[in-house]
PDB file of C-alpha atoms in Angstrom:
ATOM      1  CA  UNK A 201       0.110  -0.504   0.176  1.00 72.00           C
ATOM      2  CA  UNK A 202       1.106   3.603  -1.688  1.00 92.00           C
ATOM      3  CA  UNK A 203      -1.135   5.602  -1.293  1.00 98.00           C
ATOM      4  CA  UNK A 204      -4.486   6.664   0.951  1.00 98.00           C
ATOM      5  CA  UNK A 205      -8.365   6.954  -0.669  1.00 98.00           C
ATOM      6  CA  UNK A 206     -10.888   7.960   1.347  1.00 98.00           C
ATOM      7  CA  UNK A 207     -14.559   8.278   1.121  1.00 98.00           C
ATOM      8  CA  UNK A 208     -16.099  11.290   2.793  1.00 97.00           C
ATOM      9  CA  UNK A 209     -19.466  10.486   4.362  1.00 96.00           C
ATOM     10  CA  UNK A 210     -19.960   8.050   6.460  1.00 96.00           C
ATOM     11  CA  UNK A 211     -16.163   6.726   6.502  1.00 98.00           C
ATOM     12  CA  UNK A 212     -13.913  10.278   7.801  1.00 98.00           C
ATOM     13  CA  UNK A 213     -17.094  11.736   8.856  1.00 97.00           C
ATOM     14  CA  UNK A 214     -19.824  10.264  10.139  1.00 97.00           C
ATOM     15  CA  UNK A 215     -22.670  11.969   8.479  1.00 96.00           C
ATOM     16  CA  UNK A 216     -25.203   9.153   7.341  1.00 93.00           C
ATOM     17  CA  UNK A 217     -27.893   9.849   9.250  1.00 94.00           C
ATOM     18  CA  UNK A 218     -27.877  13.307   7.980  1.00 96.00           C
ATOM     19  CA  UNK A 219     -28.160  12.223   5.312  1.00 93.00           C
ATOM     20  CA  UNK A 220     -30.510  10.314   5.099  1.00 93.00           C
ATOM     21  CA  UNK A 221     -33.340  13.027   6.709  1.00 94.00           C
ATOM     22  CA  UNK A 222     -31.695  15.390   4.180  1.00 95.00           C
ATOM     23  CA  UNK A 223     -33.086  13.017   1.094  1.00 94.00           C
ATOM     24  CA  UNK A 224     -36.375  11.479   3.116  1.00 93.00           C
ATOM     25  CA  UNK A 225     -37.492  15.261   3.303  1.00 94.00           C
ATOM     26  CA  UNK A 226     -37.036  15.853  -0.293  1.00 96.00           C
ATOM     27  CA  UNK A 227     -38.575  13.091  -1.679  1.00 95.00           C
ATOM     28  CA  UNK A 228     -41.694  12.674   1.081  1.00 93.00           C
ATOM     29  CA  UNK A 229     -41.808  16.783   0.366  1.00 95.00           C
ATOM     30  CA  UNK A 230     -41.787  15.478  -3.836  1.00 95.00           C
ATOM     31  CA  UNK A 231     -43.152  12.265  -3.734  1.00 93.00           C
ATOM     32  CA  UNK A 232     -45.229   9.300  -2.088  1.00 87.00           C
ATOM     33  CA  UNK A 233     -42.740   6.575  -2.266  1.00 82.00           C
ATOM     34  CA  UNK A 234     -41.384   5.100   1.227  1.00 82.00           C
ATOM     35  CA  UNK A 235     -37.886   4.248   1.327  1.00 83.00           C
ATOM     36  CA  UNK A 236     -36.413   0.888   3.018  1.00 87.00           C
ATOM     37  CA  UNK A 237     -33.888  -0.169   4.523  1.00 87.00           C
ATOM     38  CA  UNK A 238     -31.860  -2.029   0.911  1.00 89.00           C
ATOM     39  CA  UNK A 239     -33.164   1.724  -0.641  1.00 86.00           C
ATOM     40  CA  UNK A 240     -31.091   3.090   1.702  1.00 87.00           C
ATOM     41  CA  UNK A 241     -28.180   0.997   1.135  1.00 86.00           C
ATOM     42  CA  UNK A 242     -27.878   0.561  -2.263  1.00 90.00           C
ATOM     43  CA  UNK A 243     -29.803   3.512  -3.963  1.00 90.00           C
ATOM     44  CA  UNK A 244     -29.413   6.147  -1.314  1.00 92.00           C
ATOM     45  CA  UNK A 245     -25.428   5.884   0.178  1.00 88.00           C
ATOM     46  CA  UNK A 246     -22.501   6.366  -2.218  1.00 89.00           C
ATOM     47  CA  UNK A 247     -24.576   7.482  -5.128  1.00 92.00           C
ATOM     48  CA  UNK A 248     -24.549  11.004  -6.632  1.00 94.00           C
ATOM     49  CA  UNK A 249     -28.063  13.169  -6.170  1.00 94.00           C
ATOM     50  CA  UNK A 250     -28.927  12.965 -10.121  1.00 95.00           C
ATOM     51  CA  UNK A 251     -28.672   9.125  -9.772  1.00 94.00           C
ATOM     52  CA  UNK A 252     -30.337   8.777  -6.328  1.00 94.00           C
ATOM     53  CA  UNK A 253     -33.863  12.141  -8.368  1.00 95.00           C
ATOM     54  CA  UNK A 254     -33.767  10.592 -11.067  1.00 95.00           C
ATOM     55  CA  UNK A 255     -34.495   6.497  -8.905  1.00 93.00           C
ATOM     56  CA  UNK A 256     -36.858   8.090  -6.551  1.00 94.00           C
ATOM     57  CA  UNK A 257     -38.410  10.949  -7.771  1.00 95.00           C
ATOM     58  CA  UNK A 258     -38.855  10.746 -12.558  1.00 94.00           C
ATOM     59  CA  UNK A 259     -36.767   9.182 -14.168  1.00 95.00           C
ATOM     60  CA  UNK A 260     -37.957  12.270 -16.341  1.00 95.00           C
ATOM     61  CA  UNK A 261     -35.916  15.170 -14.655  1.00 96.00           C
ATOM     62  CA  UNK A 262     -34.776  17.595 -16.416  1.00 97.00           C
ATOM     63  CA  UNK A 263     -30.989  18.347 -15.943  1.00 95.00           C
ATOM     64  CA  UNK A 264     -31.853  21.856 -14.925  1.00 96.00           C
ATOM     65  CA  UNK A 265     -34.748  20.054 -12.142  1.00 97.00           C
ATOM     66  CA  UNK A 266     -31.561  17.442 -10.786  1.00 95.00           C
ATOM     67  CA  UNK A 267     -29.833  20.858 -10.215  1.00 95.00           C
ATOM     68  CA  UNK A 268     -32.270  22.334  -8.641  1.00 97.00           C
ATOM     69  CA  UNK A 269     -33.532  19.529  -5.279  1.00 97.00           C
ATOM     70  CA  UNK A 270     -29.282  18.942  -4.944  1.00 95.00           C
ATOM     71  CA  UNK A 271     -29.487  22.464  -4.421  1.00 96.00           C
ATOM     72  CA  UNK A 272     -32.375  22.628  -2.320  1.00 97.00           C
ATOM     73  CA  UNK A 273     -30.998  18.595  -0.130  1.00 96.00           C
ATOM     74  CA  UNK A 274     -27.023  19.742   0.251  1.00 95.00           C
ATOM     75  CA  UNK A 275     -28.933  23.080   1.640  1.00 97.00           C
ATOM     76  CA  UNK A 276     -31.375  21.165   4.072  1.00 97.00           C
ATOM     77  CA  UNK A 277     -28.860  18.264   4.689  1.00 96.00           C
ATOM     78  CA  UNK A 278     -25.698  21.218   5.595  1.00 97.00           C
ATOM     79  CA  UNK A 279     -28.083  23.292   8.058  1.00 97.00           C
ATOM     80  CA  UNK A 280     -29.204  19.658   9.725  1.00 97.00           C
ATOM     81  CA  UNK A 281     -24.530  19.269  10.274  1.00 97.00           C
ATOM     82  CA  UNK A 282     -24.123  23.002  11.248  1.00 97.00           C
ATOM     83  CA  UNK A 283     -27.169  22.186  13.559  1.00 97.00           C
ATOM     84  CA  UNK A 284     -26.314  19.147  15.114  1.00 96.00           C
ATOM     85  CA  UNK A 285     -24.076  18.774  17.789  1.00 94.00           C
ATOM     86  CA  UNK A 286     -23.073  16.029  17.831  1.00 90.00           C
ATOM     87  CA  UNK A 287     -21.722  16.406  13.573  1.00 94.00           C
ATOM     88  CA  UNK A 288     -18.748  18.586  14.678  1.00 93.00           C
ATOM     89  CA  UNK A 289     -15.686  16.447  13.632  1.00 96.00           C
ATOM     90  CA  UNK A 290     -13.894  13.767  11.938  1.00 98.00           C
ATOM     91  CA  UNK A 291     -14.839   9.982  13.021  1.00 98.00           C
ATOM     92  CA  UNK A 292     -12.768   8.546  15.685  1.00 98.00           C
ATOM     93  CA  UNK A 293      -9.315   7.751  15.768  1.00 98.00           C
ATOM     94  CA  UNK A 294      -8.788   9.837  11.535  1.00 98.00           C
ATOM     95  CA  UNK A 295      -7.574  13.339  13.185  1.00 98.00           C
ATOM     96  CA  UNK A 296      -4.353  10.425  14.281  1.00 98.00           C
ATOM     97  CA  UNK A 297      -4.312   8.337  11.598  1.00 98.00           C
ATOM     98  CA  UNK A 298      -4.322  11.796   9.160  1.00 98.00           C
ATOM     99  CA  UNK A 299      -1.421  13.473  10.579  1.00 98.00           C
ATOM    100  CA  UNK A 300       0.603   9.940  10.467  1.00 98.00           C
ATOM    101  CA  UNK A 301       0.432   9.851   7.466  1.00 98.00           C
ATOM    102  CA  UNK A 302       0.928  13.644   6.585  1.00 97.00           C
ATOM    103  CA  UNK A 303       5.028  12.780   8.683  1.00 97.00           C
ATOM    104  CA  UNK A 304       5.034   9.314   6.628  1.00 97.00           C
ATOM    105  CA  UNK A 305       4.220  11.335   3.398  1.00 97.00           C
ATOM    106  CA  UNK A 306       1.572   8.763   2.221  1.00 98.00           C
ATOM    107  CA  UNK A 307      -0.343  10.478  -0.405  1.00 98.00           C
ATOM    108  CA  UNK A 308      -3.504   9.994   0.266  1.00 98.00           C
ATOM    109  CA  UNK A 309      -6.963  12.173  -0.862  1.00 98.00           C
ATOM    110  CA  UNK A 310     -10.234  12.117  -0.819  1.00 98.00           C
ATOM    111  CA  UNK A 311     -13.244  10.069  -3.450  1.00 98.00           C
ATOM    112  CA  UNK A 312     -16.325  11.659  -2.587  1.00 96.00           C
ATOM    113  CA  UNK A 313     -20.197  11.342  -4.216  1.00 93.00           C
ATOM    114  CA  UNK A 314     -21.172  14.522  -3.228  1.00 94.00           C
ATOM    115  CA  UNK A 315     -21.026  17.866  -4.942  1.00 94.00           C
ATOM    116  CA  UNK A 316     -18.594  20.568  -5.045  1.00 96.00           C
ATOM    117  CA  UNK A 317     -20.900  22.446  -3.010  1.00 95.00           C
ATOM    118  CA  UNK A 318     -19.880  20.340   0.450  1.00 96.00           C
ATOM    119  CA  UNK A 319     -16.339  19.623  -0.135  1.00 97.00           C
ATOM    120  CA  UNK A 320     -16.131  23.537  -0.731  1.00 97.00           C
ATOM    121  CA  UNK A 321     -18.520  24.071   2.807  1.00 97.00           C
ATOM    122  CA  UNK A 322     -16.446  20.605   4.227  1.00 96.00           C
ATOM    123  CA  UNK A 323     -12.832  21.963   4.207  1.00 97.00           C
ATOM    124  CA  UNK A 324     -14.137  25.778   5.737  1.00 97.00           C
ATOM    125  CA  UNK A 325     -16.034  23.129   8.641  1.00 96.00           C
ATOM    126  CA  UNK A 326     -13.586  19.900   8.969  1.00 96.00           C
ATOM    127  CA  UNK A 327     -10.257  22.630   7.840  1.00 96.00           C
ATOM    128  CA  UNK A 328      -9.306  19.812   5.168  1.00 97.00           C
ATOM    129  CA  UNK A 329      -6.104  21.938   3.715  1.00 97.00           C
ATOM    130  CA  UNK A 330      -4.729  20.933   6.678  1.00 97.00           C
ATOM    131  CA  UNK A 331      -3.998  17.321   5.545  1.00 97.00           C
ATOM    132  CA  UNK A 332      -5.506  17.511   1.392  1.00 98.00           C
ATOM    133  CA  UNK A 333      -4.832  19.236  -1.473  1.00 97.00           C
ATOM    134  CA  UNK A 334      -8.393  20.560  -3.017  1.00 98.00           C
ATOM    135  CA  UNK A 335      -6.618  20.037  -6.429  1.00 97.00           C
ATOM    136  CA  UNK A 336      -6.499  16.339  -5.261  1.00 98.00           C
ATOM    137  CA  UNK A 337     -10.210  15.435  -4.231  1.00 98.00           C
ATOM    138  CA  UNK A 338     -11.969  14.033  -6.669  1.00 98.00           C
ATOM    139  CA  UNK A 339     -16.476  15.237  -6.150  1.00 97.00           C
ATOM    140  CA  UNK A 340     -19.288  14.650  -8.882  1.00 94.00           C
ATOM    141  CA  UNK A 341     -18.586  16.681 -11.559  1.00 93.00           C
ATOM    142  CA  UNK A 342     -21.326  14.525 -13.915  1.00 91.00           C
ATOM    143  CA  UNK A 343     -17.966  14.741 -15.963  1.00 95.00           C
ATOM    144  CA  UNK A 344     -17.861  10.937 -15.140  1.00 95.00           C
ATOM    145  CA  UNK A 345     -20.470   8.027 -13.907  1.00 95.00           C
ATOM    146  CA  UNK A 346     -20.999   7.181 -10.441  1.00 94.00           C
ATOM    147  CA  UNK A 347     -20.670   4.540  -8.506  1.00 96.00           C
ATOM    148  CA  UNK A 348     -21.221   1.337  -8.769  1.00 96.00           C
ATOM    149  CA  UNK A 349     -18.326   2.960 -12.016  1.00 97.00           C
ATOM    150  CA  UNK A 350     -14.817   2.703 -10.961  1.00 98.00           C
ATOM    151  CA  UNK A 351     -14.152   5.663 -12.577  1.00 98.00           C
ATOM    152  CA  UNK A 352     -13.746   8.004  -9.007  1.00 98.00           C
ATOM    153  CA  UNK A 353     -10.710   5.646  -7.877  1.00 98.00           C
ATOM    154  CA  UNK A 354      -8.768   5.600 -10.438  1.00 98.00           C
ATOM    155  CA  UNK A 355      -8.759   9.045 -11.117  1.00 98.00           C
ATOM    156  CA  UNK A 356      -8.506   9.555  -6.885  1.00 98.00           C
ATOM    157  CA  UNK A 357      -5.461   7.617  -7.742  1.00 98.00           C
ATOM    158  CA  UNK A 358      -4.247   9.242 -10.788  1.00 98.00           C
ATOM    159  CA  UNK A 359      -4.180  12.738  -8.559  1.00 98.00           C
ATOM    160  CA  UNK A 360      -1.752  11.085  -6.315  1.00 98.00           C
ATOM    161  CA  UNK A 361       0.229   9.116  -8.571  1.00 97.00           C
ATOM    162  CA  UNK A 362      -0.293   5.747  -7.279  1.00 98.00           C
ATOM    163  CA  UNK A 363      -1.053   2.787  -9.207  1.00 98.00           C
ATOM    164  CA  UNK A 364      -4.619   1.233  -7.658  1.00 98.00           C
ATOM    165  CA  UNK A 365      -3.533  -2.171  -7.188  1.00 98.00           C
ATOM    166  CA  UNK A 366      -1.004   0.525  -4.559  1.00 98.00           C
ATOM    167  CA  UNK A 367      -3.676   2.335  -3.261  1.00 98.00           C
ATOM    168  CA  UNK A 368      -5.803   0.996  -0.053  1.00 98.00           C
ATOM    169  CA  UNK A 369      -9.246   2.931   0.058  1.00 98.00           C
ATOM    170  CA  UNK A 370     -12.011   2.321   2.869  1.00 98.00           C
ATOM    171  CA  UNK A 371     -15.725   3.218   2.218  1.00 97.00           C
ATOM    172  CA  UNK A 372     -19.004   2.859   3.648  1.00 96.00           C
ATOM    173  CA  UNK A 373     -21.286   2.385   1.324  1.00 95.00           C
ATOM    174  CA  UNK A 374     -22.271  -0.667  -0.399  1.00 95.00           C
ATOM    175  CA  UNK A 375     -21.912   1.007  -3.962  1.00 95.00           C
ATOM    176  CA  UNK A 376     -18.418   2.757  -3.516  1.00 96.00           C
ATOM    177  CA  UNK A 377     -17.113  -1.217  -1.664  1.00 97.00           C
ATOM    178  CA  UNK A 378     -18.557  -1.889  -5.654  1.00 97.00           C
ATOM    179  CA  UNK A 379     -16.316   1.115  -7.120  1.00 97.00           C
ATOM    180  CA  UNK A 380     -13.936  -0.259  -5.095  1.00 98.00           C
ATOM    181  CA  UNK A 381     -13.665  -4.201  -6.360  1.00 97.00           C
ATOM    182  CA  UNK A 382     -14.022  -2.271 -10.136  1.00 97.00           C
ATOM    183  CA  UNK A 383     -11.262  -0.457  -9.312  1.00 98.00           C
ATOM    184  CA  UNK A 384      -8.896  -2.907  -8.930  1.00 98.00           C
ATOM    185  CA  UNK A 385      -7.554  -1.242  -5.560  1.00 98.00           C
ATOM    186  CA  UNK A 386      -4.822  -3.050  -3.578  1.00 97.00           C
ATOM    187  CA  UNK A 387      -6.259  -2.784  -0.898  1.00 97.00           C
ATOM    188  CA  UNK A 388     -10.605  -2.064   0.798  1.00 97.00           C
ATOM    189  CA  UNK A 389     -11.455  -1.587   3.722  1.00 97.00           C
ATOM    190  CA  UNK A 390     -15.566  -1.480   5.185  1.00 97.00           C
ATOM    191  CA  UNK A 391     -15.983   1.185   7.641  1.00 97.00           C
ATOM    192  CA  UNK A 392     -19.283   0.052   9.473  1.00 96.00           C
ATOM    193  CA  UNK A 393     -19.968   1.992  13.141  1.00 93.00           C
ATOM    194  CA  UNK A 394     -22.684   0.355  14.100  1.00 89.00           C
ATOM    195  CA  UNK A 395     -22.130  -3.421  12.721  1.00 88.00           C
ATOM    196  CA  UNK A 396     -25.549  -2.260  10.507  1.00 87.00           C
ATOM    197  CA  UNK A 397     -24.246  -3.624   6.400  1.00 92.00           C
ATOM    198  CA  UNK A 398     -20.999  -6.131   8.692  1.00 91.00           C
ATOM    199  CA  UNK A 399     -22.926  -9.347   6.895  1.00 91.00           C
ATOM    200  CA  UNK A 400     -23.893  -8.103   3.815  1.00 92.00           C
ATOM    201  CA  UNK A 401     -20.637  -6.308   3.529  1.00 94.00           C
ATOM    202  CA  UNK A 402     -19.162  -9.978   3.895  1.00 89.00           C
ATOM    203  CA  UNK A 403     -21.590 -12.251   2.506  1.00 89.00           C
ATOM    204  CA  UNK A 404     -20.470 -10.277  -1.128  1.00 92.00           C
ATOM    205  CA  UNK A 405     -17.045  -9.599  -0.680  1.00 92.00           C
ATOM    206  CA  UNK A 406     -16.455  -5.674  -0.673  1.00 94.00           C
ATOM    207  CA  UNK A 407     -13.990  -5.248   2.674  1.00 89.00           C
ATOM    208  CA  UNK A 408     -11.617  -8.377   1.187  1.00 86.00           C
ATOM    209  CA  UNK A 409      -9.512  -6.245   3.514  1.00 96.00           C
ATOM    210  CA  UNK A 410     -11.695  -5.914   7.071  1.00 96.00           C
ATOM    211  CA  UNK A 411     -14.238  -3.714   8.449  1.00 96.00           C
ATOM    212  CA  UNK A 412     -13.265  -1.226  10.960  1.00 97.00           C
ATOM    213  CA  UNK A 413     -16.049  -0.081  13.531  1.00 97.00           C
ATOM    214  CA  UNK A 414     -14.086   3.236  13.080  1.00 98.00           C
ATOM    215  CA  UNK A 415      -9.897   4.234  12.762  1.00 98.00           C
ATOM    216  CA  UNK A 416      -8.578   4.062  16.652  1.00 98.00           C
ATOM    217  CA  UNK A 417      -6.445   0.761  15.279  1.00 98.00           C
ATOM    218  CA  UNK A 418      -5.636   1.755  11.320  1.00 98.00           C
ATOM    219  CA  UNK A 419      -2.264   2.521  11.689  1.00 98.00           C
ATOM    220  CA  UNK A 420      -0.677  -0.346  13.415  1.00 97.00           C
ATOM    221  CA  UNK A 421      -3.250  -2.696  10.961  1.00 97.00           C
ATOM    222  CA  UNK A 422      -2.914  -0.754   7.885  1.00 97.00           C
ATOM    223  CA  UNK A 423       0.060   1.692   8.096  1.00 96.00           C
ATOM    224  CA  UNK A 424       3.018  -0.100   9.965  1.00 92.00           C
TER     225      UNK A 424
END
């Protein structure tokens, strides 16, 4: 392993509950559809907003409508983050991992399905610039297919100048783990803080190098 690619939401920042709440708000506002646990696992987390909106609201949405609905959802989500006393920092143990990786000069970046507006928010809210180069972050631009396609991780590996087989990916989502596998990433680690998806990740071979709850043992397990 010579480089680290982190997913962000639900991995570096434990905000899956807030994204679910924001999506529930938008979906219930514009449709009568209900979100099941399987929907959340396979059709929400790790997916890009355009895919989610066209799946749940209408496949006929125009690009302009998608942009408007996406902006509404993300604004609501960011409002939830700022109002939540439980969402003010990184996942447990992650700061130590970032400091260690920076000290050891391990190339690292973020590959997220989030839009640019959220990445900008995270750089301000969590001071991501202390550890990451902005121009190396990969986020959703609409110019490449989203997870589970491999593109996002292949682009991320290229940005840190490390071959995919020499990268370690940390992911929490079903589609994100599929994307890492499709990209032939060398080391794939799932993070599942409450054991919600452990069985399906293991059953489908999506966490070939382990499932962690947080980053407290990450350095001795994967970086030394």
